[in-house]
Tab-separated table of C-alpha atoms in Angstrom:
chain	number	residue	atom	x	y	z
A	1	GLU	CA	0.000	0.000	0.000
A	2	LEU	CA	2.928	2.277	0.844
A	3	GLU	CA	4.470	1.488	-2.491
A	4	ARG	CA	1.240	2.310	-4.274
A	5	LEU	CA	1.010	5.643	-2.568
A	6	MET	CA	4.610	6.508	-3.378
A	7	LYS	CA	3.995	5.743	-7.064
A	8	ALA	CA	0.962	7.990	-7.049
A	9	SER	CA	2.858	10.856	-5.420
A	10	PRO	CA	4.432	13.419	-7.783
A	11	PRO	CA	8.229	13.600	-8.105
A	12	ALA	CA	10.026	15.777	-5.654
A	13	GLY	CA	10.075	19.443	-6.634
A	14	GLN	CA	7.150	19.163	-9.077
A	15	VAL	CA	4.411	21.750	-8.539
A	16	VAL	CA	1.109	20.209	-8.392
A	17	HIS	CA	-1.722	22.409	-9.654
A	18	VAL	CA	-4.846	21.782	-7.753
A	19	PRO	CA	-7.906	22.938	-9.686
A	20	ALA	CA	-9.876	25.616	-7.941
A	21	PRO	CA	-13.203	24.519	-6.744
A	22	GLU	CA	-16.033	25.509	-8.980
A	23	PRO	CA	-18.007	28.441	-7.610
A	24	PRO	CA	-21.379	27.556	-6.303
A	25	PRO	CA	-24.148	28.196	-8.789
A	26	GLN	CA	-25.541	31.728	-8.564
A	27	PRO	CA	-29.266	32.055	-8.011
A	28	ALA	CA	-31.180	33.146	-11.053
A	29	PRO	CA	-31.762	36.898	-11.066
A	30	ALA	CA	-35.187	37.920	-9.918
A	31	PRO	CA	-37.381	39.099	-12.741
A	32	ALA	CA	-37.512	42.855	-13.021
A	33	ALA	CA	-40.600	44.299	-11.429
A	34	GLU	CA	-43.126	45.318	-14.012
A	35	ARG	CA	-43.565	49.025	-14.173
A	36	PRO	CA	-47.167	50.093	-13.770
A	37	ALA	CA	-48.712	51.295	-16.956
A	38	PRO	CA	-48.996	55.043	-17.042
A	39	ALA	CA	-52.428	56.154	-15.889
A	40	GLU	CA	-54.646	57.490	-18.581
A	41	ALA	CA	-55.056	61.214	-18.443
A	42	ALA	CA	-58.409	62.273	-17.029
A	43	PRO	CA	-60.716	63.501	-19.747
A	44	VAL	CA	-61.038	67.240	-19.907
A	45	LEU	CA	-64.646	67.971	-19.209
A	46	PRO	CA	-66.207	71.043	-20.745
A	47	ARG	CA	-66.970	73.797	-18.315
A	48	GLN	CA	-70.538	73.774	-17.210
A	49	ARG	CA	-72.199	76.873	-18.460
A	50	PRO	CA	-74.210	78.817	-15.949
A	51	LYS	CA	-77.910	78.081	-16.144
A	52	PRO	CA	-79.631	80.735	-18.202
A	53	PRO	CA	-82.123	82.795	-16.236
A	54	ALA	CA	-85.672	81.779	-17.029
A	55	ASP	CA	-88.323	84.136	-18.311
A	56	PRO	CA	-90.576	84.747	-15.286
A	57	ARG	CA	-93.707	84.624	-17.412
A	58	GLN	CA	-92.724	81.235	-18.819
A	59	VAL	CA	-91.990	79.898	-15.309
A	60	TYR	CA	-95.389	81.045	-14.041
A	61	ALA	CA	-97.204	79.659	-17.080
A	62	ARG	CA	-95.446	76.298	-16.839
A	63	ILE	CA	-96.160	75.854	-13.126
A	64	PHE	CA	-99.773	76.982	-13.524
A	65	LYS	CA	-100.225	74.407	-16.295
A	66	GLN	CA	-98.858	71.645	-14.058
A	67	VAL	CA	-101.044	72.680	-11.116
A	68	SER	CA	-104.067	72.989	-13.398
A	69	ASP	CA	-103.533	69.500	-14.794
A	70	TYR	CA	-103.050	68.056	-11.312
A	71	LEU	CA	-106.159	69.735	-9.879
A	72	GLN	CA	-108.118	69.300	-13.138
A	73	LEU	CA	-109.253	72.920	-13.003
A	74	ASP	CA	-111.029	72.686	-16.336
A	75	GLN	CA	-113.355	70.087	-14.806
A	76	GLN	CA	-113.570	71.571	-11.316
A	77	ASP	CA	-116.953	72.787	-10.110
A	78	ILE	CA	-116.608	76.490	-9.404
A	79	HIS	CA	-118.714	76.332	-6.247
A	80	THR	CA	-116.167	73.976	-4.644
A	81	LEU	CA	-113.258	76.399	-5.032
A	82	GLY	CA	-114.048	78.149	-1.769
A	83	SER	CA	-114.052	74.978	0.309
A	84	GLU	CA	-111.310	74.408	2.848
A	85	ASP	CA	-110.550	70.998	1.357
A	86	PHE	CA	-109.867	72.470	-2.063
A	87	LYS	CA	-107.778	75.303	-0.625
A	88	LYS	CA	-105.579	72.842	1.273
A	89	LYS	CA	-105.265	70.560	-1.748
A	90	ALA	CA	-104.384	73.470	-4.037
A	91	SER	CA	-101.843	74.954	-1.603
A	92	ARG	CA	-100.139	71.581	-1.169
A	93	ALA	CA	-100.043	70.949	-4.912
A	94	ILE	CA	-98.594	74.396	-5.594
A	95	ALA	CA	-95.840	73.934	-2.990
A	96	GLU	CA	-94.854	70.483	-4.263
A	97	ILE	CA	-94.859	71.463	-7.929
A	98	ILE	CA	-92.813	74.602	-7.303
A	99	ASP	CA	-90.124	72.433	-5.660
A	100	THR	CA	-89.819	70.194	-8.718
A	101	ALA	CA	-90.908	72.383	-11.622
A	102	VAL	CA	-87.579	74.106	-12.298
A	103	ASP	CA	-85.100	71.595	-13.764
A	104	ASP	CA	-81.302	71.704	-13.665
A	105	THR	CA	-81.010	73.653	-16.890
A	106	VAL	CA	-83.091	76.645	-15.880
A	107	ALA	CA	-82.430	79.066	-13.064
A	108	LEU	CA	-84.983	81.299	-11.459
A	109	PRO	CA	-84.302	85.016	-11.812
A	110	ARG	CA	-82.743	86.499	-8.703
A	111	ASP	CA	-85.808	88.582	-7.934
A	112	MET	CA	-88.147	85.588	-8.203
A	113	GLU	CA	-88.799	83.748	-4.943
A	114	PRO	CA	-90.829	80.546	-4.428
A	115	LYS	CA	-93.070	82.377	-1.953
A	116	GLU	CA	-93.845	84.981	-4.590
A	117	ILE	CA	-94.672	82.286	-7.159
A	118	SER	CA	-96.922	80.499	-4.661
A	119	ALA	CA	-98.781	83.689	-3.723
A	120	ARG	CA	-99.470	84.601	-7.337
A	121	LEU	CA	-100.625	81.107	-8.253
A	122	GLN	CA	-102.963	80.981	-5.274
A	123	SER	CA	-104.297	84.403	-6.231
A	124	GLU	CA	-105.394	83.215	-9.670
A	125	ILE	CA	-106.485	79.722	-8.630
A	126	LEU	CA	-108.286	80.538	-5.386
A	127	GLY	CA	-109.180	84.176	-6.048
A	128	MET	CA	-109.733	86.574	-8.935
A	129	GLY	CA	-106.082	87.219	-9.696
A	130	PRO	CA	-105.205	90.731	-10.872
A	131	ILE	CA	-108.884	91.707	-10.959
A	132	GLU	CA	-109.302	91.384	-7.194
A	133	PRO	CA	-107.307	94.445	-6.071
A	134	LEU	CA	-108.974	96.507	-8.806
A	135	LEU	CA	-112.416	95.601	-7.480
A	136	SER	CA	-111.447	96.855	-4.027
A	137	ASP	CA	-109.782	100.032	-5.351
A	138	ALA	CA	-112.347	102.802	-4.875
A	139	SER	CA	-110.599	105.022	-7.414
A	140	VAL	CA	-111.162	102.510	-10.223
A	141	ARG	CA	-114.617	102.909	-11.681
A	142	ASP	CA	-114.602	100.584	-14.693
A	143	ILE	CA	-112.472	97.573	-15.573
A	144	HIS	CA	-112.354	96.334	-19.157
A	145	LEU	CA	-110.790	92.958	-19.896
A	146	LEU	CA	-109.711	93.041	-23.515
A	147	PRO	CA	-109.424	90.045	-25.874
A	148	SER	CA	-105.675	90.639	-26.068
A	149	GLY	CA	-105.370	89.911	-22.338
A	150	GLY	CA	-104.773	93.517	-21.352
A	151	ILE	CA	-106.907	95.541	-18.976
A	152	VAL	CA	-108.218	99.081	-19.368
A	153	LEU	CA	-108.774	100.930	-16.093
A	154	ILE	CA	-111.051	103.938	-15.949
A	155	LYS	CA	-110.734	106.451	-13.164
A	156	PRO	CA	-112.358	109.872	-13.049
A	157	GLY	CA	-110.684	111.827	-15.822
A	158	GLN	CA	-108.138	109.090	-16.492
A	159	THR	CA	-107.942	106.015	-18.709
A	160	ARG	CA	-104.998	103.644	-18.355
A	161	HIS	CA	-104.075	100.495	-20.240
A	162	VAL	CA	-102.345	97.683	-18.355
A	163	PRO	CA	-100.564	94.993	-20.424
A	164	ASP	CA	-101.675	91.416	-19.868
A	165	PRO	CA	-101.308	90.940	-16.078
A	166	PHE	CA	-102.425	87.307	-16.010
A	167	ILE	CA	-100.061	84.361	-15.656
A	168	SER	CA	-101.147	82.867	-18.967
A	169	ALA	CA	-104.077	82.618	-21.347
A	170	GLU	CA	-105.160	79.497	-19.464
A	171	SER	CA	-105.180	81.258	-16.094
A	172	ARG	CA	-107.067	84.226	-17.599
A	173	ALA	CA	-109.753	81.906	-18.960
A	174	PHE	CA	-110.067	80.275	-15.531
A	175	VAL	CA	-110.452	83.632	-13.762
A	176	LEU	CA	-113.078	84.768	-16.279
A	177	ARG	CA	-114.952	81.513	-15.783
A	178	LYS	CA	-115.122	82.237	-12.050
A	179	LEU	CA	-116.148	85.837	-12.729
A	180	VAL	CA	-119.092	84.697	-14.842
A	181	TYR	CA	-120.120	82.181	-12.196
A	182	TYR	CA	-119.931	84.625	-9.266
A	183	SER	CA	-121.823	87.301	-11.213
A	184	GLY	CA	-124.741	84.949	-11.772
A	185	ALA	CA	-124.743	85.701	-15.486
A	186	ALA	CA	-126.940	83.260	-17.383
A	187	VAL	CA	-124.848	82.062	-20.297
A	188	GLN	CA	-126.938	80.926	-23.237
A	189	GLU	CA	-125.730	79.884	-26.637
A	190	GLY	CA	-126.133	82.626	-29.200
A	191	ASP	CA	-126.177	85.514	-26.708
A	192	SER	CA	-123.779	88.275	-27.659
A	193	ILE	CA	-124.202	90.220	-24.416
A	194	ILE	CA	-124.484	88.552	-21.020
A	195	THR	CA	-125.063	90.610	-17.900
A	196	GLY	CA	-124.509	89.689	-14.276
A	197	ALA	CA	-123.815	91.418	-10.977
A	198	LEU	CA	-121.312	91.139	-8.156
A	199	GLU	CA	-121.566	92.587	-4.659
A	200	TYR	CA	-121.889	96.288	-3.891
A	201	GLY	CA	-123.576	97.237	-7.156
A	202	VAL	CA	-120.843	95.970	-9.468
A	203	THR	CA	-122.173	94.855	-12.845
A	204	VAL	CA	-120.463	92.469	-15.227
A	205	LYS	CA	-121.102	92.528	-18.976
A	206	ILE	CA	-119.645	89.961	-21.326
A	207	VAL	CA	-119.656	90.961	-24.974
A	208	SER	CA	-118.952	88.196	-27.464
A	209	PRO	CA	-118.658	88.039	-31.272
A	210	PRO	CA	-120.112	89.168	-33.573
A	211	LEU	CA	-120.552	92.328	-31.499
A	212	ALA	CA	-117.006	92.074	-30.158
A	213	VAL	CA	-115.029	91.873	-33.387
A	214	ASP	CA	-111.646	91.103	-31.795
A	215	GLY	CA	-112.985	88.525	-29.339
A	216	MET	CA	-114.779	88.339	-26.021
A	217	THR	CA	-114.604	91.517	-23.934
A	218	VAL	CA	-115.594	91.726	-20.279
A	219	VAL	CA	-116.733	95.039	-18.816
A	220	ILE	CA	-116.907	95.419	-15.038
A	221	GLN	CA	-118.673	98.592	-13.946
A	222	LYS	CA	-118.917	99.974	-10.470
A	223	THR	CA	-121.680	102.302	-9.411
A	224	ALA	CA	-120.522	105.703	-10.676
A	225	PRO	CA	-121.326	108.980	-8.935
A	226	PRO	CA	-123.973	111.072	-10.695
A	227	GLY	CA	-122.663	113.150	-13.597
A	228	THR	CA	-119.640	110.982	-14.400
A	229	GLY	CA	-119.146	109.569	-17.842
A	230	GLY	CA	-118.383	105.868	-17.516
A	231	MET	CA	-118.287	104.589	-21.081
A	232	ARG	CA	-117.817	108.117	-22.368
A	233	ASP	CA	-114.296	108.101	-20.957
A	234	LEU	CA	-113.484	105.108	-23.148
A	235	VAL	CA	-114.835	106.886	-26.205
A	236	ALA	CA	-112.759	109.958	-25.366
A	237	GLY	CA	-109.691	107.763	-24.970
A	238	ASP	CA	-110.297	106.042	-28.348
A	239	VAL	CA	-110.731	102.693	-26.608
A	240	LEU	CA	-114.334	102.162	-27.777
A	241	SER	CA	-116.379	103.560	-30.588
A	242	ASP	CA	-119.410	105.639	-29.755
A	243	LYS	CA	-121.719	102.894	-31.047
A	244	MET	CA	-120.034	100.236	-28.915
A	245	ALA	CA	-120.218	102.434	-25.816
A	246	THR	CA	-123.931	103.051	-26.431
A	247	LEU	CA	-124.487	99.319	-26.831
A	248	LEU	CA	-122.640	98.491	-23.584
A	249	GLU	CA	-124.560	101.189	-21.698
A	250	TYR	CA	-127.813	99.632	-22.832
């Protein structure tokens, strides 16, 4: 065995090169972290334009139409309008519809408040609208409701035209319907002039075609002091012809 080892040993003085151990295997490099995809840029939204101010007359007309449809005013018996039940129902309907009537694209004018809208609607639905304060105004002697929707006021020595003060043509027709009912005027088909009376000596005359060429005209006359003109003031102001004034005075 010793001999075998000596034979396997290198000669004296010979440098024996011992191979370096192989380096241990390196771990595989970790995969590079995926970079997050760049976030998409947020879409540029157009600037919201300010809501255009609504025409007050259109707002009133639209809300009146909605209230009228809800309450079915065209089918409502006039004598029920003064009942507490109807007043409560109308007031509640007006309040609810005002809250929802104006959509996101229309803004109320700054000087237009919900309370103001409610008061005016109630005035024309539950009362006589713009006619009511004129009836209580002692200085106003005659009130003429023209087919155009305007009103002519006659005071002693003064005639004044007021542009259409009603909410809409629909509200005007409803107020006139109540006026005819409260005056007790007997409406019969074919009559061109219908006469009725309100309290305190106030007479109501409804003149229809063919006598009223431009359409139905309503004349409300208060008891005039002796010696005052009445219809003559309208003739002087070129509102009525002399023949029409004579006919209405009949």
